[in-house]
């Protein structure tokens, strides 16, 4: 039985696809057979972020409609063993997804995979609902910014009521907060919500804090998941997040301003 | 030292403002979220009924469902306009 993890947020542009690519890749690197599914039907992008856009032949909707089988549609990653991508369709709209079809595909994947990572589209419509419905765990990607935090709270409400686990009154979906695009220097100046602020408002366990990093754009330019840039802060922060997802207890890094030297101690007087 | 801190804390940063605004809006949205599904519709229909007799604004009707011990309290609040329109 595979563990189904949805990467969701409500708001667009906060880093869901970047996170799906990073966490999927990270889990595969630890030896777990992992598939990342793009639920953003109509606006597929996971293939670009993972660098396999030219290898897409069949997609998720083809499989749901029995126009192709899973072996034909799954794209095997060329860099990491155990990693597969199931791309979204570009030509259809979100309404093409039906719950029975999605369930059939997830059940079939569940027979051979350890982890199924569902990259949710933005919004709270059909696509997002389908992506979260079968989830065992949810990573709620949030930026330290008012609209993103509010949308994340709405998504938490849906996770608690509109998922299969909620409907069957089983153990609830395990929720994780992933704070992305974090800038400790701005937090220190009082220009940005802190990790503690966001944790207090959303009241779910913290999976990780990904610092704002120029390397995330560079990674997506190259179609290489950021977690593969093992020297970058963001890549390391994602590695930590994957470890925590697997149950390790690690101290959160990149949440404080890096101490530059002795004179930093006097910042109280400078400000 | 304490003297300096006093001035620092007195300056309200935008992050503090953001946190306070979020706490208020999130708390409000959570109460409607956990409420029964019929609340928003009931609110709309009530507004229509009120408007049949008094010209009130869109946001003039607020409904809140609270719990007091074992008792659920449905609080209905209608703000009437200052000068009643003659009919």
mmCIF file of C-alpha atoms in Angstrom:
data_model
loop_
_atom_site.group_PDB
_atom_site.id
_atom_site.type_symbol
_atom_site.label_atom_id
_atom_site.label_comp_id
_atom_site.label_asym_id
_atom_site.label_seq_id
_atom_site.Cartn_x
_atom_site.Cartn_y
_atom_site.Cartn_z
ATOM 1 C CA UNK A 1 0.000 0.000 0.000
ATOM 2 C CA UNK A 2 1.379 3.347 -1.011
ATOM 3 C CA UNK A 3 1.214 6.447 1.141
ATOM 4 C CA UNK A 4 -0.616 9.233 -0.700
ATOM 5 C CA UNK A 5 0.728 12.740 -0.043
ATOM 6 C CA UNK A 6 -0.986 15.818 -1.463
ATOM 7 C CA UNK A 7 1.000 19.018 -1.963
ATOM 8 C CA UNK A 8 -1.565 21.794 -1.673
ATOM 9 C CA UNK A 9 -1.965 25.477 -0.764
ATOM 10 C CA UNK A 10 -5.077 27.153 -2.091
ATOM 11 C CA UNK A 11 -3.141 30.130 -3.360
ATOM 12 C CA UNK A 12 -1.203 29.913 -6.611
ATOM 13 C CA UNK A 13 2.477 30.623 -7.070
ATOM 14 C CA UNK A 14 3.591 29.687 -3.575
ATOM 15 C CA UNK A 15 5.710 26.719 -4.659
ATOM 16 C CA UNK A 16 3.484 23.647 -4.881
ATOM 17 C CA UNK A 17 5.061 22.253 -8.037
ATOM 18 C CA UNK A 18 8.597 23.074 -6.874
ATOM 19 C CA UNK A 19 7.777 21.281 -3.618
ATOM 20 C CA UNK A 20 6.164 18.287 -5.336
ATOM 21 C CA UNK A 21 9.243 17.864 -7.539
ATOM 22 C CA UNK A 22 11.624 18.263 -4.589
ATOM 23 C CA UNK A 23 9.800 15.978 -2.157
ATOM 24 C CA UNK A 24 9.092 13.335 -4.819
ATOM 25 C CA UNK A 25 12.745 13.330 -5.846
ATOM 26 C CA UNK A 26 13.880 13.298 -2.223
ATOM 27 C CA UNK A 27 11.748 10.272 -1.353
ATOM 28 C CA UNK A 28 13.014 8.399 -4.421
ATOM 29 C CA UNK A 29 16.626 9.213 -3.496
ATOM 30 C CA UNK A 30 16.028 7.528 -0.141
ATOM 31 C CA UNK A 31 15.096 4.382 -2.015
ATOM 32 C CA UNK A 32 11.303 4.633 -1.986
ATOM 33 C CA UNK A 33 9.551 3.961 -5.259
ATOM 34 C CA UNK A 34 7.774 7.260 -5.864
ATOM 35 C CA UNK A 35 5.409 8.692 -8.454
ATOM 36 C CA UNK A 36 4.519 12.368 -8.730
ATOM 37 C CA UNK A 37 1.126 13.046 -10.332
ATOM 38 C CA UNK A 38 0.290 16.426 -11.863
ATOM 39 C CA UNK A 39 -3.356 17.201 -11.074
ATOM 40 C CA UNK A 40 -3.261 20.580 -12.787
ATOM 41 C CA UNK A 41 -5.188 19.421 -15.841
ATOM 42 C CA UNK A 42 -5.116 22.065 -18.550
ATOM 43 C CA UNK A 43 -2.074 23.852 -17.145
ATOM 44 C CA UNK A 44 0.523 21.138 -16.776
ATOM 45 C CA UNK A 45 3.854 22.306 -15.428
ATOM 46 C CA UNK A 46 5.342 19.521 -13.334
ATOM 47 C CA UNK A 47 6.927 18.042 -16.492
ATOM 48 C CA UNK A 48 8.831 21.314 -17.076
ATOM 49 C CA UNK A 49 10.009 21.631 -13.465
ATOM 50 C CA UNK A 50 11.190 18.017 -13.551
ATOM 51 C CA UNK A 51 12.746 18.376 -16.987
ATOM 52 C CA UNK A 52 10.807 15.679 -18.825
ATOM 53 C CA UNK A 53 8.501 17.841 -20.970
ATOM 54 C CA UNK A 54 9.743 16.382 -24.228
ATOM 55 C CA UNK A 55 9.090 12.840 -23.120
ATOM 56 C CA UNK A 56 5.364 13.213 -22.485
ATOM 57 C CA UNK A 57 3.372 10.884 -24.721
ATOM 58 C CA UNK A 58 0.297 9.923 -22.752
ATOM 59 C CA UNK A 59 -1.060 11.646 -19.662
ATOM 60 C CA UNK A 60 -3.187 11.223 -16.540
ATOM 61 C CA UNK A 61 -6.450 11.830 -18.407
ATOM 62 C CA UNK A 62 -5.547 9.221 -21.047
ATOM 63 C CA UNK A 63 -5.111 6.685 -18.251
ATOM 64 C CA UNK A 64 -8.374 7.653 -16.562
ATOM 65 C CA UNK A 65 -10.196 7.252 -19.863
ATOM 66 C CA UNK A 66 -8.480 3.949 -20.657
ATOM 67 C CA UNK A 67 -6.889 5.421 -23.765
ATOM 68 C CA UNK A 68 -3.485 4.353 -22.499
ATOM 69 C CA UNK A 69 -2.243 2.170 -19.682
ATOM 70 C CA UNK A 70 -0.027 3.223 -16.794
ATOM 71 C CA UNK A 71 3.169 1.692 -18.191
ATOM 72 C CA UNK A 72 2.757 3.773 -21.332
ATOM 73 C CA UNK A 73 2.083 6.984 -19.436
ATOM 74 C CA UNK A 74 4.553 6.931 -16.553
ATOM 75 C CA UNK A 75 7.788 8.764 -17.316
ATOM 76 C CA UNK A 76 10.840 7.306 -15.625
ATOM 77 C CA UNK A 77 13.209 9.999 -14.319
ATOM 78 C CA UNK A 78 16.652 9.859 -15.939
ATOM 79 C CA UNK A 79 18.595 11.121 -12.914
ATOM 80 C CA UNK A 80 17.047 9.342 -9.961
ATOM 81 C CA UNK A 81 16.103 5.670 -9.699
ATOM 82 C CA UNK A 82 12.647 4.811 -8.365
ATOM 83 C CA UNK A 83 11.211 8.140 -9.555
ATOM 84 C CA UNK A 84 8.306 8.413 -11.978
ATOM 85 C CA UNK A 85 6.119 11.240 -13.259
ATOM 86 C CA UNK A 86 2.517 11.062 -14.397
ATOM 87 C CA UNK A 87 1.916 14.275 -16.347
ATOM 88 C CA UNK A 88 -1.337 16.186 -16.571
ATOM 89 C CA UNK A 89 -3.227 16.634 -19.782
ATOM 90 C CA UNK A 90 -2.831 19.982 -21.482
ATOM 91 C CA UNK A 91 -5.756 19.841 -23.827
ATOM 92 C CA UNK A 92 -8.624 19.057 -21.488
ATOM 93 C CA UNK A 93 -10.039 20.974 -18.585
ATOM 94 C CA UNK A 94 -10.208 20.109 -14.896
ATOM 95 C CA UNK A 95 -13.706 18.696 -15.174
ATOM 96 C CA UNK A 96 -12.348 15.716 -17.094
ATOM 97 C CA UNK A 97 -11.187 14.210 -13.807
ATOM 98 C CA UNK A 98 -13.753 11.968 -12.207
ATOM 99 C CA UNK A 99 -13.463 10.524 -8.747
ATOM 100 C CA UNK A 100 -13.852 6.871 -9.803
ATOM 101 C CA UNK A 101 -11.191 7.267 -12.490
ATOM 102 C CA UNK A 102 -8.744 8.928 -10.112
ATOM 103 C CA UNK A 103 -9.401 6.229 -7.512
ATOM 104 C CA UNK A 104 -8.741 3.464 -10.021
ATOM 105 C CA UNK A 105 -5.400 4.999 -11.045
ATOM 106 C CA UNK A 106 -4.328 5.593 -7.438
ATOM 107 C CA UNK A 107 -5.261 2.054 -6.429
ATOM 108 C CA UNK A 108 -3.324 0.651 -9.355
ATOM 109 C CA UNK A 109 -0.244 2.772 -8.555
ATOM 110 C CA UNK A 110 -0.603 1.803 -4.923
ATOM 111 C CA UNK A 111 0.195 -1.826 -5.784
ATOM 112 C CA UNK A 112 3.762 -1.093 -6.873
ATOM 113 C CA UNK A 113 4.709 2.294 -5.408
ATOM 114 C CA UNK A 114 5.684 3.347 -1.863
ATOM 115 C CA UNK A 115 4.726 7.002 -2.244
ATOM 116 C CA UNK A 116 2.229 8.790 -4.475
ATOM 117 C CA UNK A 117 2.811 12.550 -4.449
ATOM 118 C CA UNK A 118 -0.158 14.549 -5.775
ATOM 119 C CA UNK A 119 0.690 18.028 -7.080
ATOM 120 C CA UNK A 120 -2.526 19.992 -6.563
ATOM 121 C CA UNK A 121 -3.623 22.888 -8.763
ATOM 122 C CA UNK A 122 -4.291 26.249 -7.101
ATOM 123 C CA UNK A 123 -7.808 27.171 -6.030
ATOM 124 C CA UNK A 124 -10.449 25.147 -4.263
ATOM 125 C CA UNK A 125 -12.168 23.721 -7.307
ATOM 126 C CA UNK A 126 -12.463 20.276 -8.800
ATOM 127 C CA UNK A 127 -8.775 19.699 -9.556
ATOM 128 C CA UNK A 128 -7.675 20.638 -6.038
ATOM 129 C CA UNK A 129 -10.463 18.546 -4.549
ATOM 130 C CA UNK A 130 -9.451 15.490 -6.614
ATOM 131 C CA UNK A 131 -5.802 15.907 -5.611
ATOM 132 C CA UNK A 132 -6.621 15.894 -1.881
ATOM 133 C CA UNK A 133 -9.489 13.400 -1.808
ATOM 134 C CA UNK A 134 -7.425 10.204 -1.429
ATOM 135 C CA UNK A 135 -4.622 11.725 0.650
ATOM 136 C CA UNK A 136 -3.171 10.138 3.773
ATOM 137 C CA UNK A 137 -0.940 13.144 4.388
ATOM 138 C CA UNK A 138 -0.998 16.754 3.231
ATOM 139 C CA UNK A 139 1.834 19.229 2.845
ATOM 140 C CA UNK A 140 0.326 22.715 3.002
ATOM 141 C CA UNK A 141 2.709 25.042 1.188
ATOM 142 C CA UNK A 142 2.483 28.568 2.589
ATOM 143 C CA UNK A 143 4.311 31.847 2.010
ATOM 144 C CA UNK A 144 4.751 34.196 4.997
ATOM 145 C CA UNK A 145 2.190 36.555 3.515
ATOM 146 C CA UNK A 146 -1.425 37.310 4.491
ATOM 147 C CA UNK A 147 -3.331 35.954 1.481
ATOM 148 C CA UNK A 148 -1.334 32.740 1.392
ATOM 149 C CA UNK A 149 -1.865 32.072 5.113
ATOM 150 C CA UNK A 150 -5.587 32.723 4.847
ATOM 151 C CA UNK A 151 -5.913 30.388 1.838
ATOM 152 C CA UNK A 152 -3.933 27.707 3.649
ATOM 153 C CA UNK A 153 -6.391 27.900 6.515
ATOM 154 C CA UNK A 154 -9.274 27.353 4.103
ATOM 155 C CA UNK A 155 -7.483 24.356 2.611
ATOM 156 C CA UNK A 156 -7.045 22.918 6.125
ATOM 157 C CA UNK A 157 -10.806 23.211 6.551
ATOM 158 C CA UNK A 158 -11.351 21.239 3.345
ATOM 159 C CA UNK A 159 -8.807 18.596 4.324
ATOM 160 C CA UNK A 160 -10.771 18.064 7.524
ATOM 161 C CA UNK A 161 -14.130 17.707 5.794
ATOM 162 C CA UNK A 162 -13.900 16.917 2.082
ATOM 163 C CA UNK A 163 -11.420 14.049 1.941
ATOM 164 C CA UNK A 164 -12.132 10.331 1.803
ATOM 165 C CA UNK A 165 -10.652 9.906 5.269
ATOM 166 C CA UNK A 166 -12.974 12.594 6.634
ATOM 167 C CA UNK A 167 -16.036 11.154 4.924
ATOM 168 C CA UNK A 168 -15.314 7.650 6.186
ATOM 169 C CA UNK A 169 -14.562 9.062 9.643
ATOM 170 C CA UNK A 170 -11.167 7.413 9.675
ATOM 171 C CA UNK A 171 -8.042 8.895 11.221
ATOM 172 C CA UNK A 172 -7.772 12.428 9.736
ATOM 173 C CA UNK A 173 -5.311 13.402 7.006
ATOM 174 C CA UNK A 174 -1.932 14.111 8.599
ATOM 175 C CA UNK A 175 -1.202 17.795 8.009
ATOM 176 C CA UNK A 176 2.216 19.402 7.599
ATOM 177 C CA UNK A 177 3.107 23.065 7.233
ATOM 178 C CA UNK A 178 5.835 23.934 4.743
ATOM 179 C CA UNK A 179 6.781 27.585 4.850
ATOM 180 C CA UNK A 180 8.456 28.663 1.599
ATOM 181 C CA UNK A 181 10.188 31.821 0.347
ATOM 182 C CA UNK A 182 11.185 32.682 3.900
ATOM 183 C CA UNK A 183 13.498 35.641 4.470
ATOM 184 C CA UNK A 184 14.915 35.727 8.016
ATOM 185 C CA UNK A 185 16.413 39.190 7.495
ATOM 186 C CA UNK A 186 13.002 40.681 6.692
ATOM 187 C CA UNK A 187 11.432 38.818 9.623
ATOM 188 C CA UNK A 188 14.022 40.366 11.895
ATOM 189 C CA UNK A 189 13.099 43.826 10.634
ATOM 190 C CA UNK A 190 9.428 43.151 11.247
ATOM 191 C CA UNK A 191 8.609 43.212 7.541
ATOM 192 C CA UNK A 192 7.559 39.583 7.258
ATOM 193 C CA UNK A 193 5.492 37.137 9.317
ATOM 194 C CA UNK A 194 7.752 34.815 11.303
ATOM 195 C CA UNK A 195 7.661 31.016 11.412
ATOM 196 C CA UNK A 196 6.153 31.285 14.889
ATOM 197 C CA UNK A 197 3.429 33.680 13.692
ATOM 198 C CA UNK A 198 2.336 31.357 10.898
ATOM 199 C CA UNK A 199 2.527 28.284 13.142
ATOM 200 C CA UNK A 200 0.385 30.023 15.734
ATOM 201 C CA UNK A 201 -2.294 30.989 13.211
ATOM 202 C CA UNK A 202 -2.505 27.708 11.299
ATOM 203 C CA UNK A 203 -1.805 25.481 14.313
ATOM 204 C CA UNK A 204 -0.345 22.492 12.450
ATOM 205 C CA UNK A 205 3.082 20.843 12.823
ATOM 206 C CA UNK A 206 5.956 22.419 10.893
ATOM 207 C CA UNK A 207 7.560 20.183 8.260
ATOM 208 C CA UNK A 208 10.129 22.693 7.108
ATOM 209 C CA UNK A 209 11.120 26.230 6.269
ATOM 210 C CA UNK A 210 12.493 26.827 2.769
ATOM 211 C CA UNK A 211 14.492 30.055 2.559
ATOM 212 C CA UNK A 212 14.012 32.446 -0.368
ATOM 213 C CA UNK A 213 16.709 31.423 -2.799
ATOM 214 C CA UNK A 214 17.855 32.503 -6.247
ATOM 215 C CA UNK A 215 18.694 28.898 -6.910
ATOM 216 C CA UNK A 216 15.061 27.818 -7.054
ATOM 217 C CA UNK A 217 14.575 29.788 -10.283
ATOM 218 C CA UNK A 218 17.848 28.454 -11.645
ATOM 219 C CA UNK A 219 16.728 24.900 -10.898
ATOM 220 C CA UNK A 220 13.414 25.406 -12.675
ATOM 221 C CA UNK A 221 15.189 27.050 -15.608
ATOM 222 C CA UNK A 222 17.200 23.871 -15.958
ATOM 223 C CA UNK A 223 14.318 21.482 -15.270
ATOM 224 C CA UNK A 224 16.140 19.946 -12.330
ATOM 225 C CA UNK A 225 14.368 19.583 -8.958
ATOM 226 C CA UNK A 226 15.931 21.982 -6.410
ATOM 227 C CA UNK A 227 16.672 19.141 -4.003
ATOM 228 C CA UNK A 228 19.342 17.945 -6.457
ATOM 229 C CA UNK A 229 21.210 21.240 -5.885
ATOM 230 C CA UNK A 230 22.591 19.810 -2.660
ATOM 231 C CA UNK A 231 24.858 22.794 -1.982
ATOM 232 C CA UNK A 232 21.992 25.304 -2.008
ATOM 233 C CA UNK A 233 20.153 26.383 1.141
ATOM 234 C CA UNK A 234 16.762 25.628 -0.398
ATOM 235 C CA UNK A 235 17.906 22.185 -1.558
ATOM 236 C CA UNK A 236 19.183 21.339 1.924
ATOM 237 C CA UNK A 237 16.007 22.647 3.530
ATOM 238 C CA UNK A 238 13.973 20.328 1.295
ATOM 239 C CA UNK A 239 16.232 17.412 2.231
ATOM 240 C CA UNK A 240 15.519 18.139 5.894
ATOM 241 C CA UNK A 241 11.789 18.295 5.139
ATOM 242 C CA UNK A 242 11.930 14.875 3.458
ATOM 243 C CA UNK A 243 13.756 13.462 6.497
ATOM 244 C CA UNK A 244 11.044 14.838 8.793
ATOM 245 C CA UNK A 245 8.367 13.395 6.543
ATOM 246 C CA UNK A 246 10.047 10.024 7.095
ATOM 247 C CA UNK A 247 9.880 10.536 10.852
ATOM 248 C CA UNK A 248 13.305 12.014 11.674
ATOM 249 C CA UNK A 249 13.482 14.780 14.237
ATOM 250 C CA UNK A 250 15.748 17.548 12.954
ATOM 251 C CA UNK A 251 16.380 21.100 14.128
ATOM 252 C CA UNK A 252 15.008 23.697 11.700
ATOM 253 C CA UNK A 253 17.763 25.443 9.764
ATOM 254 C CA UNK A 254 17.695 28.716 7.765
ATOM 255 C CA UNK A 255 15.217 30.366 10.137
ATOM 256 C CA UNK A 256 17.683 32.841 11.643
ATOM 257 C CA UNK A 257 19.761 35.543 10.002
ATOM 258 C CA UNK A 258 23.241 34.180 9.422
ATOM 259 C CA UNK A 259 25.625 35.694 11.897
ATOM 260 C CA UNK A 260 28.181 37.653 9.939
ATOM 261 C CA UNK A 261 30.619 38.327 12.721
ATOM 262 C CA UNK A 262 31.373 39.885 16.046
ATOM 263 C CA UNK A 263 29.795 43.251 15.256
ATOM 264 C CA UNK A 264 26.445 41.654 14.632
ATOM 265 C CA UNK A 265 26.019 41.531 18.374
ATOM 266 C CA UNK A 266 25.594 45.280 18.378
ATOM 267 C CA UNK A 267 22.724 45.335 15.946
ATOM 268 C CA UNK A 268 20.415 46.528 18.703
ATOM 269 C CA UNK A 269 22.249 49.829 18.731
ATOM 270 C CA UNK A 270 22.428 50.153 14.994
ATOM 271 C CA UNK A 271 18.755 49.775 14.284
ATOM 272 C CA UNK B 1 18.800 48.378 27.667
ATOM 273 C CA UNK B 2 15.234 48.197 28.880
ATOM 274 C CA UNK B 3 14.814 51.792 27.832
ATOM 275 C CA UNK B 4 15.742 50.914 24.252
ATOM 276 C CA UNK B 5 13.476 47.881 24.201
ATOM 277 C CA UNK B 6 10.598 50.070 25.235
ATOM 278 C CA UNK B 7 10.960 52.088 22.052
ATOM 279 C CA UNK B 8 11.460 49.027 19.877
ATOM 280 C CA UNK B 9 8.309 47.335 21.079
ATOM 281 C CA UNK B 10 6.253 50.441 20.762
ATOM 282 C CA UNK B 11 6.848 50.633 17.052
ATOM 283 C CA UNK B 12 4.221 48.451 15.439
ATOM 284 C CA UNK B 13 5.758 46.596 12.526
ATOM 285 C CA UNK B 14 3.828 45.561 9.412
ATOM 286 C CA UNK B 15 4.420 41.924 10.377
ATOM 287 C CA UNK B 16 2.569 42.534 13.658
ATOM 288 C CA UNK B 17 -0.278 44.191 11.774
ATOM 289 C CA UNK B 18 -0.400 41.241 9.371
ATOM 290 C CA UNK B 19 -0.554 38.755 12.241
ATOM 291 C CA UNK B 20 -3.368 40.586 14.004
ATOM 292 C CA UNK B 21 -5.418 40.929 10.820
ATOM 293 C CA UNK B 22 -4.953 37.247 10.052
ATOM 294 C CA UNK B 23 -5.931 36.146 13.544
ATOM 295 C CA UNK B 24 -9.202 38.041 13.280
ATOM 296 C CA UNK B 25 -10.166 36.958 9.766
ATOM 297 C CA UNK B 26 -9.139 33.328 10.268
ATOM 298 C CA UNK B 27 -11.109 33.089 13.511
ATOM 299 C CA UNK B 28 -14.173 34.507 11.789
ATOM 300 C CA UNK B 29 -13.877 32.201 8.804
ATOM 301 C CA UNK B 30 -13.451 29.176 11.043
ATOM 302 C CA UNK B 31 -16.746 29.786 12.832
ATOM 303 C CA UNK B 32 -18.687 29.872 9.569
ATOM 304 C CA UNK B 33 -16.729 26.880 8.251
ATOM 305 C CA UNK B 34 -17.724 24.635 11.123
ATOM 306 C CA UNK B 35 -21.312 25.805 11.057
ATOM 307 C CA UNK B 36 -24.086 23.899 9.340
ATOM 308 C CA UNK B 37 -24.353 24.182 5.540
ATOM 309 C CA UNK B 38 -27.706 25.955 5.641
ATOM 310 C CA UNK B 39 -26.374 29.068 7.414
ATOM 311 C CA UNK B 40 -25.276 31.097 4.360
ATOM 312 C CA UNK B 41 -28.511 30.358 2.500
ATOM 313 C CA UNK B 42 -30.622 31.118 5.551
ATOM 314 C CA UNK B 43 -28.792 34.405 5.902
ATOM 315 C CA UNK B 44 -29.584 35.323 2.301
ATOM 316 C CA UNK B 45 -33.241 34.445 2.652
ATOM 317 C CA UNK B 46 -33.526 36.331 5.914
ATOM 318 C CA UNK B 47 -32.003 39.355 4.240
ATOM 319 C CA UNK B 48 -34.658 39.132 1.513
ATOM 320 C CA UNK B 49 -37.453 38.974 4.072
ATOM 321 C CA UNK B 50 -36.065 41.931 6.017
ATOM 322 C CA UNK B 51 -35.686 43.894 2.806
ATOM 323 C CA UNK B 52 -39.332 43.383 1.965
ATOM 324 C CA UNK B 53 -40.118 45.713 4.862
ATOM 325 C CA UNK B 54 -36.988 47.725 5.592
ATOM 326 C CA UNK B 55 -34.277 48.882 3.205
ATOM 327 C CA UNK B 56 -31.151 47.523 4.816
ATOM 328 C CA UNK B 57 -27.710 47.024 3.327
ATOM 329 C CA UNK B 58 -26.125 43.791 2.166
ATOM 330 C CA UNK B 59 -24.014 43.365 5.288
ATOM 331 C CA UNK B 60 -26.776 44.378 7.684
ATOM 332 C CA UNK B 61 -27.669 40.833 8.686
ATOM 333 C CA UNK B 62 -25.130 38.833 10.644
ATOM 334 C CA UNK B 63 -25.682 35.344 11.920
ATOM 335 C CA UNK B 64 -23.498 33.667 14.467
ATOM 336 C CA UNK B 65 -23.706 30.209 15.889
ATOM 337 C CA UNK B 66 -22.157 29.882 19.332
ATOM 338 C CA UNK B 67 -21.909 27.126 21.854
ATOM 339 C CA UNK B 68 -22.632 27.804 25.502
ATOM 340 C CA UNK B 69 -22.175 24.604 27.407
ATOM 341 C CA UNK B 70 -24.595 22.069 25.963
ATOM 342 C CA UNK B 71 -26.648 24.813 24.416
ATOM 343 C CA UNK B 72 -26.236 26.111 20.872
ATOM 344 C CA UNK B 73 -27.137 29.750 20.456
ATOM 345 C CA UNK B 74 -28.100 31.205 17.116
ATOM 346 C CA UNK B 75 -27.533 34.918 17.240
ATOM 347 C CA UNK B 76 -29.203 37.023 14.587
ATOM 348 C CA UNK B 77 -28.243 40.641 14.281
ATOM 349 C CA UNK B 78 -29.969 43.106 11.975
ATOM 350 C CA UNK B 79 -28.584 46.607 11.753
ATOM 351 C CA UNK B 80 -31.335 49.045 10.873
ATOM 352 C CA UNK B 81 -30.575 52.199 8.904
ATOM 353 C CA UNK B 82 -30.324 55.448 10.909
ATOM 354 C CA UNK B 83 -33.299 57.208 9.405
ATOM 355 C CA UNK B 84 -36.052 54.770 8.508
ATOM 356 C CA UNK B 85 -37.223 55.248 4.918
ATOM 357 C CA UNK B 86 -40.859 56.244 4.839
ATOM 358 C CA UNK B 87 -43.094 53.867 2.962
#
